[in-house]
């Protein structure tokens, strides 16, 4: 039995093919980095909304841009993504003969590099946006944010009905490919690698030495620059390389800390965190510095501060404790990501429906 298990984890289509544990570990690395960085940005935005609020509002786009710089840097210099290089792996063109394979230090061919960058960066970004869209439409449908005559109603109802099945088919596709990889029936553990036309292999000692040598040569040599256009291009190339190198160095140092943050703030660990860090509920703010566009609190407690009418479908904003109509506060928070009274950074999931004793 032990020999059979060892065969499953080490045997492969090619001698240099990594085990399932290596490829799954490198996949989970960047998956853990995103939520950990997201929590750091959230803490900064809550501590100083005026200076860091934009980081929270545009986190997906900023993270995607930085991720692209990081992945492009590694793909062009080590023939691997950041997480793959971290675990000693590289990408090689699928189906190429061993004696015709490019060294890892030469980077991937341009076609395979851009395909890899697209599947590493653009596809996860679109998936996150699609999940947020589905969550938003689900909340709108549950609380009837759109009027019954809305032209979008039929579309988003169909989208919400189909999305779980599409997502299940997507995850099933990846699971099937991993099972085939474990059994030695496939050379790709992910369908995206097959679509990019590459496969994973272990870095050799020669590859590691060549990568180190290239880094030394790049820092030591200075190419003569002739025109102004070449100067600008060279400066931009150095700036992008510097940013990518800084990101890679920082992530290499803090990767385990980021994984710890991801575990600490995971949904499974939230109950334990609340029991350890529970504090008394603070009193509501008495004196507020209102912005010119912030509504003043109405004198009647049953009136919504936004629409100035008797509240319908009472909903409290957990960030500040104020109560509004659900439709009013939902649209405001979705557009501004802040409490309309206090200006505290907030999200749609901080809205809590209130039920009266009569209901």
JSON list of N, CA and C in Angstrom, two decimals, residues 141-220:
[
{"chain": "A", "resi": 141, "resn": "UNK", "atom": "N", "xyz": [-32.58, 40.88, -5.46]},
{"chain": "A", "resi": 141, "resn": "UNK", "atom": "CA", "xyz": [-33.76, 40.05, -5.71]},
{"chain": "A", "resi": 141, "resn": "UNK", "atom": "C", "xyz": [-34.45, 39.67, -4.40]},
{"chain": "A", "resi": 142, "resn": "UNK", "atom": "N", "xyz": [-33.68, 39.43, -3.35]},
{"chain": "A", "resi": 142, "resn": "UNK", "atom": "CA", "xyz": [-34.26, 39.03, -2.07]},
{"chain": "A", "resi": 142, "resn": "UNK", "atom": "C", "xyz": [-35.06, 40.15, -1.43]},
{"chain": "A", "resi": 143, "resn": "UNK", "atom": "N", "xyz": [-34.54, 41.39, -1.55]},
{"chain": "A", "resi": 143, "resn": "UNK", "atom": "CA", "xyz": [-35.21, 42.53, -0.91]},
{"chain": "A", "resi": 143, "resn": "UNK", "atom": "C", "xyz": [-35.97, 43.41, -1.89]},
{"chain": "A", "resi": 144, "resn": "UNK", "atom": "N", "xyz": [-36.10, 42.92, -3.14]},
{"chain": "A", "resi": 144, "resn": "UNK", "atom": "CA", "xyz": [-36.91, 43.62, -4.16]},
{"chain": "A", "resi": 144, "resn": "UNK", "atom": "C", "xyz": [-36.43, 45.05, -4.35]},
{"chain": "A", "resi": 145, "resn": "UNK", "atom": "N", "xyz": [-35.13, 45.20, -4.58]},
{"chain": "A", "resi": 145, "resn": "UNK", "atom": "CA", "xyz": [-34.60, 46.54, -4.81]},
{"chain": "A", "resi": 145, "resn": "UNK", "atom": "C", "xyz": [-35.10, 47.08, -6.15]},
{"chain": "A", "resi": 146, "resn": "UNK", "atom": "N", "xyz": [-35.17, 46.24, -7.17]},
{"chain": "A", "resi": 146, "resn": "UNK", "atom": "CA", "xyz": [-35.67, 46.65, -8.48]},
{"chain": "A", "resi": 146, "resn": "UNK", "atom": "C", "xyz": [-37.19, 46.55, -8.50]},
{"chain": "A", "resi": 147, "resn": "UNK", "atom": "N", "xyz": [-37.86, 47.49, -9.13]},
{"chain": "A", "resi": 147, "resn": "UNK", "atom": "CA", "xyz": [-39.32, 47.38, -9.25]},
{"chain": "A", "resi": 147, "resn": "UNK", "atom": "C", "xyz": [-39.72, 46.19, -10.10]},
{"chain": "A", "resi": 148, "resn": "UNK", "atom": "N", "xyz": [-40.95, 45.68, -9.95]},
{"chain": "A", "resi": 148, "resn": "UNK", "atom": "CA", "xyz": [-41.38, 44.49, -10.69]},
{"chain": "A", "resi": 148, "resn": "UNK", "atom": "C", "xyz": [-41.32, 44.66, -12.20]},
{"chain": "A", "resi": 149, "resn": "UNK", "atom": "N", "xyz": [-41.45, 45.89, -12.69]},
{"chain": "A", "resi": 149, "resn": "UNK", "atom": "CA", "xyz": [-41.47, 46.11, -14.13]},
{"chain": "A", "resi": 149, "resn": "UNK", "atom": "C", "xyz": [-40.08, 46.30, -14.73]},
{"chain": "A", "resi": 150, "resn": "UNK", "atom": "N", "xyz": [-39.05, 46.07, -13.92]},
{"chain": "A", "resi": 150, "resn": "UNK", "atom": "CA", "xyz": [-37.70, 46.29, -14.41]},
{"chain": "A", "resi": 150, "resn": "UNK", "atom": "C", "xyz": [-37.39, 45.36, -15.59]},
{"chain": "A", "resi": 151, "resn": "UNK", "atom": "N", "xyz": [-36.73, 45.93, -16.61]},
{"chain": "A", "resi": 151, "resn": "UNK", "atom": "CA", "xyz": [-36.36, 45.13, -17.79]},
{"chain": "A", "resi": 151, "resn": "UNK", "atom": "C", "xyz": [-35.26, 44.14, -17.46]},
{"chain": "A", "resi": 152, "resn": "UNK", "atom": "N", "xyz": [-34.51, 44.40, -16.40]},
{"chain": "A", "resi": 152, "resn": "UNK", "atom": "CA", "xyz": [-33.42, 43.51, -16.02]},
{"chain": "A", "resi": 152, "resn": "UNK", "atom": "C", "xyz": [-33.88, 42.34, -15.20]},
{"chain": "A", "resi": 153, "resn": "UNK", "atom": "N", "xyz": [-35.12, 42.36, -14.73]},
{"chain": "A", "resi": 153, "resn": "UNK", "atom": "CA", "xyz": [-35.57, 41.33, -13.79]},
{"chain": "A", "resi": 153, "resn": "UNK", "atom": "C", "xyz": [-35.45, 39.93, -14.38]},
{"chain": "A", "resi": 154, "resn": "UNK", "atom": "N", "xyz": [-35.90, 39.75, -15.59]},
{"chain": "A", "resi": 154, "resn": "UNK", "atom": "CA", "xyz": [-35.85, 38.43, -16.22]},
{"chain": "A", "resi": 154, "resn": "UNK", "atom": "C", "xyz": [-34.40, 37.99, -16.44]},
{"chain": "A", "resi": 155, "resn": "UNK", "atom": "N", "xyz": [-33.55, 38.96, -16.79]},
{"chain": "A", "resi": 155, "resn": "UNK", "atom": "CA", "xyz": [-32.14, 38.61, -17.03]},
{"chain": "A", "resi": 155, "resn": "UNK", "atom": "C", "xyz": [-31.46, 38.17, -15.75]},
{"chain": "A", "resi": 156, "resn": "UNK", "atom": "N", "xyz": [-31.57, 38.96, -14.66]},
{"chain": "A", "resi": 156, "resn": "UNK", "atom": "CA", "xyz": [-30.81, 38.59, -13.48]},
{"chain": "A", "resi": 156, "resn": "UNK", "atom": "C", "xyz": [-31.41, 37.39, -12.77]},
{"chain": "A", "resi": 157, "resn": "UNK", "atom": "N", "xyz": [-32.73, 37.13, -12.96]},
{"chain": "A", "resi": 157, "resn": "UNK", "atom": "CA", "xyz": [-33.30, 35.90, -12.41]},
{"chain": "A", "resi": 157, "resn": "UNK", "atom": "C", "xyz": [-32.69, 34.68, -13.11]},
{"chain": "A", "resi": 158, "resn": "UNK", "atom": "N", "xyz": [-32.55, 34.77, -14.44]},
{"chain": "A", "resi": 158, "resn": "UNK", "atom": "CA", "xyz": [-31.93, 33.67, -15.19]},
{"chain": "A", "resi": 158, "resn": "UNK", "atom": "C", "xyz": [-30.46, 33.51, -14.83]},
{"chain": "A", "resi": 159, "resn": "UNK", "atom": "N", "xyz": [-29.78, 34.65, -14.64]},
{"chain": "A", "resi": 159, "resn": "UNK", "atom": "CA", "xyz": [-28.37, 34.61, -14.26]},
{"chain": "A", "resi": 159, "resn": "UNK", "atom": "C", "xyz": [-28.19, 33.95, -12.90]},
{"chain": "A", "resi": 160, "resn": "UNK", "atom": "N", "xyz": [-29.02, 34.34, -11.92]},
{"chain": "A", "resi": 160, "resn": "UNK", "atom": "CA", "xyz": [-28.91, 33.77, -10.58]},
{"chain": "A", "resi": 160, "resn": "UNK", "atom": "C", "xyz": [-29.24, 32.28, -10.57]},
{"chain": "A", "resi": 161, "resn": "UNK", "atom": "N", "xyz": [-30.16, 31.86, -11.45]},
{"chain": "A", "resi": 161, "resn": "UNK", "atom": "CA", "xyz": [-30.50, 30.44, -11.51]},
{"chain": "A", "resi": 161, "resn": "UNK", "atom": "C", "xyz": [-29.39, 29.61, -12.15]},
{"chain": "A", "resi": 162, "resn": "UNK", "atom": "N", "xyz": [-28.69, 30.20, -13.13]},
{"chain": "A", "resi": 162, "resn": "UNK", "atom": "CA", "xyz": [-27.67, 29.44, -13.87]},
{"chain": "A", "resi": 162, "resn": "UNK", "atom": "C", "xyz": [-26.30, 29.50, -13.21]},
{"chain": "A", "resi": 163, "resn": "UNK", "atom": "N", "xyz": [-26.02, 30.56, -12.46]},
{"chain": "A", "resi": 163, "resn": "UNK", "atom": "CA", "xyz": [-24.67, 30.77, -11.92]},
{"chain": "A", "resi": 163, "resn": "UNK", "atom": "C", "xyz": [-24.19, 29.62, -11.04]},
{"chain": "A", "resi": 164, "resn": "UNK", "atom": "N", "xyz": [-24.97, 29.10, -10.08]},
{"chain": "A", "resi": 164, "resn": "UNK", "atom": "CA", "xyz": [-24.47, 27.99, -9.26]},
{"chain": "A", "resi": 164, "resn": "UNK", "atom": "C", "xyz": [-24.09, 26.76, -10.06]},
{"chain": "A", "resi": 165, "resn": "UNK", "atom": "N", "xyz": [-24.84, 26.47, -11.12]},
{"chain": "A", "resi": 165, "resn": "UNK", "atom": "CA", "xyz": [-24.53, 25.29, -11.94]},
{"chain": "A", "resi": 165, "resn": "UNK", "atom": "C", "xyz": [-23.27, 25.52, -12.78]},
{"chain": "A", "resi": 166, "resn": "UNK", "atom": "N", "xyz": [-23.13, 26.74, -13.29]},
{"chain": "A", "resi": 166, "resn": "UNK", "atom": "CA", "xyz": [-21.91, 27.06, -14.05]},
{"chain": "A", "resi": 166, "resn": "UNK", "atom": "C", "xyz": [-20.69, 26.99, -13.15]},
{"chain": "A", "resi": 167, "resn": "UNK", "atom": "N", "xyz": [-20.80, 27.52, -11.94]},
{"chain": "A", "resi": 167, "resn": "UNK", "atom": "CA", "xyz": [-19.69, 27.49, -10.99]},
{"chain": "A", "resi": 167, "resn": "UNK", "atom": "C", "xyz": [-19.35, 26.05, -10.59]},
{"chain": "A", "resi": 168, "resn": "UNK", "atom": "N", "xyz": [-20.39, 25.22, -10.39]},
{"chain": "A", "resi": 168, "resn": "UNK", "atom": "CA", "xyz": [-20.16, 23.82, -10.04]},
{"chain": "A", "resi": 168, "resn": "UNK", "atom": "C", "xyz": [-19.47, 23.08, -11.20]},
{"chain": "A", "resi": 169, "resn": "UNK", "atom": "N", "xyz": [-19.88, 23.37, -12.43]},
{"chain": "A", "resi": 169, "resn": "UNK", "atom": "CA", "xyz": [-19.24, 22.73, -13.59]},
{"chain": "A", "resi": 169, "resn": "UNK", "atom": "C", "xyz": [-17.77, 23.16, -13.70]},
{"chain": "A", "resi": 170, "resn": "UNK", "atom": "N", "xyz": [-17.51, 24.44, -13.41]},
{"chain": "A", "resi": 170, "resn": "UNK", "atom": "CA", "xyz": [-16.14, 24.96, -13.46]},
{"chain": "A", "resi": 170, "resn": "UNK", "atom": "C", "xyz": [-15.26, 24.26, -12.43]},
{"chain": "A", "resi": 171, "resn": "UNK", "atom": "N", "xyz": [-15.73, 24.17, -11.19]},
{"chain": "A", "resi": 171, "resn": "UNK", "atom": "CA", "xyz": [-14.95, 23.51, -10.14]},
{"chain": "A", "resi": 171, "resn": "UNK", "atom": "C", "xyz": [-14.80, 22.01, -10.42]},
{"chain": "A", "resi": 172, "resn": "UNK", "atom": "N", "xyz": [-15.85, 21.39, -10.97]},
{"chain": "A", "resi": 172, "resn": "UNK", "atom": "CA", "xyz": [-15.78, 19.98, -11.32]},
{"chain": "A", "resi": 172, "resn": "UNK", "atom": "C", "xyz": [-14.76, 19.71, -12.41]},
{"chain": "A", "resi": 173, "resn": "UNK", "atom": "N", "xyz": [-14.64, 20.64, -13.35]},
{"chain": "A", "resi": 173, "resn": "UNK", "atom": "CA", "xyz": [-13.65, 20.52, -14.42]},
{"chain": "A", "resi": 173, "resn": "UNK", "atom": "C", "xyz": [-12.24, 20.49, -13.83]},
{"chain": "A", "resi": 174, "resn": "UNK", "atom": "N", "xyz": [-11.97, 21.37, -12.88]},
{"chain": "A", "resi": 174, "resn": "UNK", "atom": "CA", "xyz": [-10.65, 21.42, -12.25]},
{"chain": "A", "resi": 174, "resn": "UNK", "atom": "C", "xyz": [-10.40, 20.16, -11.40]},
{"chain": "A", "resi": 175, "resn": "UNK", "atom": "N", "xyz": [-11.42, 19.72, -10.68]},
{"chain": "A", "resi": 175, "resn": "UNK", "atom": "CA", "xyz": [-11.27, 18.53, -9.85]},
{"chain": "A", "resi": 175, "resn": "UNK", "atom": "C", "xyz": [-10.98, 17.30, -10.70]},
{"chain": "A", "resi": 176, "resn": "UNK", "atom": "N", "xyz": [-11.70, 17.17, -11.81]},
{"chain": "A", "resi": 176, "resn": "UNK", "atom": "CA", "xyz": [-11.47, 16.03, -12.71]},
{"chain": "A", "resi": 176, "resn": "UNK", "atom": "C", "xyz": [-10.05, 16.04, -13.26]},
{"chain": "A", "resi": 177, "resn": "UNK", "atom": "N", "xyz": [-9.57, 17.23, -13.62]},
{"chain": "A", "resi": 177, "resn": "UNK", "atom": "CA", "xyz": [-8.21, 17.33, -14.16]},
{"chain": "A", "resi": 177, "resn": "UNK", "atom": "C", "xyz": [-7.17, 16.97, -13.10]},
{"chain": "A", "resi": 178, "resn": "UNK", "atom": "N", "xyz": [-7.41, 17.35, -11.85]},
{"chain": "A", "resi": 178, "resn": "UNK", "atom": "CA", "xyz": [-6.48, 17.00, -10.78]},
{"chain": "A", "resi": 178, "resn": "UNK", "atom": "C", "xyz": [-6.47, 15.50, -10.51]},
{"chain": "A", "resi": 179, "resn": "UNK", "atom": "N", "xyz": [-7.64, 14.87, -10.57]},
{"chain": "A", "resi": 179, "resn": "UNK", "atom": "CA", "xyz": [-7.70, 13.42, -10.38]},
{"chain": "A", "resi": 179, "resn": "UNK", "atom": "C", "xyz": [-6.94, 12.70, -11.50]},
{"chain": "A", "resi": 180, "resn": "UNK", "atom": "N", "xyz": [-7.09, 13.17, -12.72]},
{"chain": "A", "resi": 180, "resn": "UNK", "atom": "CA", "xyz": [-6.36, 12.57, -13.83]},
{"chain": "A", "resi": 180, "resn": "UNK", "atom": "C", "xyz": [-4.85, 12.78, -13.68]},
{"chain": "A", "resi": 181, "resn": "UNK", "atom": "N", "xyz": [-4.47, 13.93, -13.13]},
{"chain": "A", "resi": 181, "resn": "UNK", "atom": "CA", "xyz": [-3.05, 14.21, -12.89]},
{"chain": "A", "resi": 181, "resn": "UNK", "atom": "C", "xyz": [-2.49, 13.27, -11.82]},
{"chain": "A", "resi": 182, "resn": "UNK", "atom": "N", "xyz": [-3.25, 13.04, -10.75]},
{"chain": "A", "resi": 182, "resn": "UNK", "atom": "CA", "xyz": [-2.81, 12.14, -9.68]},
{"chain": "A", "resi": 182, "resn": "UNK", "atom": "C", "xyz": [-2.61, 10.72, -10.21]},
{"chain": "A", "resi": 183, "resn": "UNK", "atom": "N", "xyz": [-3.51, 10.29, -11.08]},
{"chain": "A", "resi": 183, "resn": "UNK", "atom": "CA", "xyz": [-3.44, 8.93, -11.62]},
{"chain": "A", "resi": 183, "resn": "UNK", "atom": "C", "xyz": [-2.46, 8.80, -12.78]},
{"chain": "A", "resi": 184, "resn": "UNK", "atom": "N", "xyz": [-1.79, 9.89, -13.15]},
{"chain": "A", "resi": 184, "resn": "UNK", "atom": "CA", "xyz": [-0.80, 9.82, -14.22]},
{"chain": "A", "resi": 184, "resn": "UNK", "atom": "C", "xyz": [-1.41, 9.80, -15.61]},
{"chain": "A", "resi": 185, "resn": "UNK", "atom": "N", "xyz": [-2.68, 10.23, -15.73]},
{"chain": "A", "resi": 185, "resn": "UNK", "atom": "CA", "xyz": [-3.35, 10.24, -17.04]},
{"chain": "A", "resi": 185, "resn": "UNK", "atom": "C", "xyz": [-3.26, 11.59, -17.74]},
{"chain": "A", "resi": 186, "resn": "UNK", "atom": "N", "xyz": [-2.71, 12.58, -17.08]},
{"chain": "A", "resi": 186, "resn": "UNK", "atom": "CA", "xyz": [-2.60, 13.91, -17.66]},
{"chain": "A", "resi": 186, "resn": "UNK", "atom": "C", "xyz": [-1.31, 14.55, -17.19]},
{"chain": "A", "resi": 187, "resn": "UNK", "atom": "N", "xyz": [-0.75, 15.44, -18.02]},
{"chain": "A", "resi": 187, "resn": "UNK", "atom": "CA", "xyz": [0.47, 16.14, -17.63]},
{"chain": "A", "resi": 187, "resn": "UNK", "atom": "C", "xyz": [0.18, 17.53, -17.10]},
{"chain": "A", "resi": 188, "resn": "UNK", "atom": "N", "xyz": [-1.10, 17.93, -17.04]},
{"chain": "A", "resi": 188, "resn": "UNK", "atom": "CA", "xyz": [-1.50, 19.21, -16.47]},
{"chain": "A", "resi": 188, "resn": "UNK", "atom": "C", "xyz": [-2.44, 18.97, -15.29]},
{"chain": "A", "resi": 189, "resn": "UNK", "atom": "N", "xyz": [-2.18, 19.63, -14.17]},
{"chain": "A", "resi": 189, "resn": "UNK", "atom": "CA", "xyz": [-3.10, 19.52, -13.04]},
{"chain": "A", "resi": 189, "resn": "UNK", "atom": "C", "xyz": [-4.24, 20.53, -13.16]},
{"chain": "A", "resi": 190, "resn": "UNK", "atom": "N", "xyz": [-4.08, 21.51, -14.05]},
{"chain": "A", "resi": 190, "resn": "UNK", "atom": "CA", "xyz": [-5.10, 22.55, -14.25]},
{"chain": "A", "resi": 190, "resn": "UNK", "atom": "C", "xyz": [-5.43, 22.67, -15.72]},
{"chain": "A", "resi": 191, "resn": "UNK", "atom": "N", "xyz": [-6.70, 22.79, -16.07]},
{"chain": "A", "resi": 191, "resn": "UNK", "atom": "CA", "xyz": [-7.05, 22.99, -17.49]},
{"chain": "A", "resi": 191, "resn": "UNK", "atom": "C", "xyz": [-6.48, 24.28, -18.06]},
{"chain": "A", "resi": 192, "resn": "UNK", "atom": "N", "xyz": [-6.25, 25.28, -17.20]},
{"chain": "A", "resi": 192, "resn": "UNK", "atom": "CA", "xyz": [-5.73, 26.55, -17.69]},
{"chain": "A", "resi": 192, "resn": "UNK", "atom": "C", "xyz": [-4.31, 26.41, -18.23]},
{"chain": "A", "resi": 193, "resn": "UNK", "atom": "N", "xyz": [-3.54, 25.53, -17.65]},
{"chain": "A", "resi": 193, "resn": "UNK", "atom": "CA", "xyz": [-2.19, 25.28, -18.18]},
{"chain": "A", "resi": 193, "resn": "UNK", "atom": "C", "xyz": [-2.26, 24.68, -19.58]},
{"chain": "A", "resi": 194, "resn": "UNK", "atom": "N", "xyz": [-3.21, 23.79, -19.77]},
{"chain": "A", "resi": 194, "resn": "UNK", "atom": "CA", "xyz": [-3.38, 23.17, -21.09]},
{"chain": "A", "resi": 194, "resn": "UNK", "atom": "C", "xyz": [-3.81, 24.22, -22.12]},
{"chain": "A", "resi": 195, "resn": "UNK", "atom": "N", "xyz": [-4.72, 25.12, -21.71]},
{"chain": "A", "resi": 195, "resn": "UNK", "atom": "CA", "xyz": [-5.16, 26.17, -22.63]},
{"chain": "A", "resi": 195, "resn": "UNK", "atom": "C", "xyz": [-4.01, 27.13, -22.96]},
{"chain": "A", "resi": 196, "resn": "UNK", "atom": "N", "xyz": [-3.10, 27.33, -22.00]},
{"chain": "A", "resi": 196, "resn": "UNK", "atom": "CA", "xyz": [-1.96, 28.21, -22.24]},
{"chain": "A", "resi": 196, "resn": "UNK", "atom": "C", "xyz": [-0.86, 27.52, -23.04]},
{"chain": "A", "resi": 197, "resn": "UNK", "atom": "N", "xyz": [-0.97, 26.20, -23.23]},
{"chain": "A", "resi": 197, "resn": "UNK", "atom": "CA", "xyz": [0.02, 25.46, -24.01]},
{"chain": "A", "resi": 197, "resn": "UNK", "atom": "C", "xyz": [1.31, 25.19, -23.27]},
{"chain": "A", "resi": 198, "resn": "UNK", "atom": "N", "xyz": [1.26, 25.11, -21.93]},
{"chain": "A", "resi": 198, "resn": "UNK", "atom": "CA", "xyz": [2.46, 24.86, -21.14]},
{"chain": "A", "resi": 198, "resn": "UNK", "atom": "C", "xyz": [2.18, 23.77, -20.11]},
{"chain": "A", "resi": 199, "resn": "UNK", "atom": "N", "xyz": [3.24, 23.27, -19.49]},
{"chain": "A", "resi": 199, "resn": "UNK", "atom": "CA", "xyz": [3.10, 22.34, -18.37]},
{"chain": "A", "resi": 199, "resn": "UNK", "atom": "C", "xyz": [4.15, 22.70, -17.32]},
{"chain": "A", "resi": 200, "resn": "UNK", "atom": "N", "xyz": [3.96, 22.21, -16.11]},
{"chain": "A", "resi": 200, "resn": "UNK", "atom": "CA", "xyz": [4.89, 22.51, -15.01]},
{"chain": "A", "resi": 200, "resn": "UNK", "atom": "C", "xyz": [5.97, 21.43, -14.92]},
{"chain": "A", "resi": 201, "resn": "UNK", "atom": "N", "xyz": [7.16, 21.88, -14.56]},
{"chain": "A", "resi": 201, "resn": "UNK", "atom": "CA", "xyz": [8.28, 20.98, -14.33]},
{"chain": "A", "resi": 201, "resn": "UNK", "atom": "C", "xyz": [9.14, 21.56, -13.21]},
{"chain": "A", "resi": 202, "resn": "UNK", "atom": "N", "xyz": [9.98, 20.72, -12.63]},
{"chain": "A", "resi": 202, "resn": "UNK", "atom": "CA", "xyz": [10.84, 21.19, -11.56]},
{"chain": "A", "resi": 202, "resn": "UNK", "atom": "C", "xyz": [12.05, 21.94, -12.13]},
{"chain": "A", "resi": 203, "resn": "UNK", "atom": "N", "xyz": [12.48, 22.97, -11.40]},
{"chain": "A", "resi": 203, "resn": "UNK", "atom": "CA", "xyz": [13.70, 23.67, -11.78]},
{"chain": "A", "resi": 203, "resn": "UNK", "atom": "C", "xyz": [14.91, 22.76, -11.54]},
{"chain": "A", "resi": 204, "resn": "UNK", "atom": "N", "xyz": [15.82, 22.77, -12.48]},
{"chain": "A", "resi": 204, "resn": "UNK", "atom": "CA", "xyz": [17.06, 22.01, -12.30]},
{"chain": "A", "resi": 204, "resn": "UNK", "atom": "C", "xyz": [18.13, 22.92, -11.68]},
{"chain": "A", "resi": 205, "resn": "UNK", "atom": "N", "xyz": [19.22, 22.32, -11.27]},
{"chain": "A", "resi": 205, "resn": "UNK", "atom": "CA", "xyz": [20.32, 23.10, -10.70]},
{"chain": "A", "resi": 205, "resn": "UNK", "atom": "C", "xyz": [20.87, 24.09, -11.72]},
{"chain": "A", "resi": 206, "resn": "UNK", "atom": "N", "xyz": [20.90, 23.66, -13.00]},
{"chain": "A", "resi": 206, "resn": "UNK", "atom": "CA", "xyz": [21.38, 24.56, -14.05]},
{"chain": "A", "resi": 206, "resn": "UNK", "atom": "C", "xyz": [20.45, 25.75, -14.23]},
{"chain": "A", "resi": 207, "resn": "UNK", "atom": "N", "xyz": [19.13, 25.51, -14.12]},
{"chain": "A", "resi": 207, "resn": "UNK", "atom": "CA", "xyz": [18.16, 26.60, -14.23]},
{"chain": "A", "resi": 207, "resn": "UNK", "atom": "C", "xyz": [18.37, 27.63, -13.11]},
{"chain": "A", "resi": 208, "resn": "UNK", "atom": "N", "xyz": [18.51, 27.15, -11.89]},
{"chain": "A", "resi": 208, "resn": "UNK", "atom": "CA", "xyz": [18.69, 28.06, -10.76]},
{"chain": "A", "resi": 208, "resn": "UNK", "atom": "C", "xyz": [19.96, 28.88, -10.90]},
{"chain": "A", "resi": 209, "resn": "UNK", "atom": "N", "xyz": [21.03, 28.24, -11.36]},
{"chain": "A", "resi": 209, "resn": "UNK", "atom": "CA", "xyz": [22.29, 28.95, -11.54]},
{"chain": "A", "resi": 209, "resn": "UNK", "atom": "C", "xyz": [22.17, 30.00, -12.65]},
{"chain": "A", "resi": 210, "resn": "UNK", "atom": "N", "xyz": [21.47, 29.64, -13.74]},
{"chain": "A", "resi": 210, "resn": "UNK", "atom": "CA", "xyz": [21.31, 30.57, -14.85]},
{"chain": "A", "resi": 210, "resn": "UNK", "atom": "C", "xyz": [20.46, 31.77, -14.45]},
{"chain": "A", "resi": 211, "resn": "UNK", "atom": "N", "xyz": [19.43, 31.56, -13.64]},
{"chain": "A", "resi": 211, "resn": "UNK", "atom": "CA", "xyz": [18.56, 32.66, -13.19]},
{"chain": "A", "resi": 211, "resn": "UNK", "atom": "C", "xyz": [19.35, 33.62, -12.30]},
{"chain": "A", "resi": 212, "resn": "UNK", "atom": "N", "xyz": [20.17, 33.06, -11.40]},
{"chain": "A", "resi": 212, "resn": "UNK", "atom": "CA", "xyz": [20.99, 33.91, -10.54]},
{"chain": "A", "resi": 212, "resn": "UNK", "atom": "C", "xyz": [22.01, 34.69, -11.36]},
{"chain": "A", "resi": 213, "resn": "UNK", "atom": "N", "xyz": [22.59, 34.03, -12.36]},
{"chain": "A", "resi": 213, "resn": "UNK", "atom": "CA", "xyz": [23.58, 34.69, -13.21]},
{"chain": "A", "resi": 213, "resn": "UNK", "atom": "C", "xyz": [22.94, 35.82, -14.01]},
{"chain": "A", "resi": 214, "resn": "UNK", "atom": "N", "xyz": [21.73, 35.62, -14.47]},
{"chain": "A", "resi": 214, "resn": "UNK", "atom": "CA", "xyz": [21.05, 36.67, -15.24]},
{"chain": "A", "resi": 214, "resn": "UNK", "atom": "C", "xyz": [20.76, 37.88, -14.36]},
{"chain": "A", "resi": 215, "resn": "UNK", "atom": "N", "xyz": [20.36, 37.65, -13.11]},
{"chain": "A", "resi": 215, "resn": "UNK", "atom": "CA", "xyz": [20.10, 38.76, -12.20]},
{"chain": "A", "resi": 215, "resn": "UNK", "atom": "C", "xyz": [21.37, 39.56, -11.94]},
{"chain": "A", "resi": 216, "resn": "UNK", "atom": "N", "xyz": [22.49, 38.86, -11.77]},
{"chain": "A", "resi": 216, "resn": "UNK", "atom": "CA", "xyz": [23.76, 39.55, -11.55]},
{"chain": "A", "resi": 216, "resn": "UNK", "atom": "C", "xyz": [24.15, 40.36, -12.77]},
{"chain": "A", "resi": 217, "resn": "UNK", "atom": "N", "xyz": [23.99, 39.78, -13.97]},
{"chain": "A", "resi": 217, "resn": "UNK", "atom": "CA", "xyz": [24.36, 40.49, -15.20]},
{"chain": "A", "resi": 217, "resn": "UNK", "atom": "C", "xyz": [23.46, 41.69, -15.44]},
{"chain": "A", "resi": 218, "resn": "UNK", "atom": "N", "xyz": [22.17, 41.55, -15.13]},
{"chain": "A", "resi": 218, "resn": "UNK", "atom": "CA", "xyz": [21.23, 42.65, -15.34]},
{"chain": "A", "resi": 218, "resn": "UNK", "atom": "C", "xyz": [21.53, 43.84, -14.44]},
{"chain": "A", "resi": 219, "resn": "UNK", "atom": "N", "xyz": [22.00, 43.57, -13.23]},
{"chain": "A", "resi": 219, "resn": "UNK", "atom": "CA", "xyz": [22.32, 44.66, -12.31]},
{"chain": "A", "resi": 219, "resn": "UNK", "atom": "C", "xyz": [23.69, 45.27, -12.58]},
{"chain": "A", "resi": 220, "resn": "UNK", "atom": "N", "xyz": [24.58, 44.49, -13.24]},
{"chain": "A", "resi": 220, "resn": "UNK", "atom": "CA", "xyz": [25.95, 44.97, -13.45]},
{"chain": "A", "resi": 220, "resn": "UNK", "atom": "C", "xyz": [26.12, 45.70, -14.77]}
]
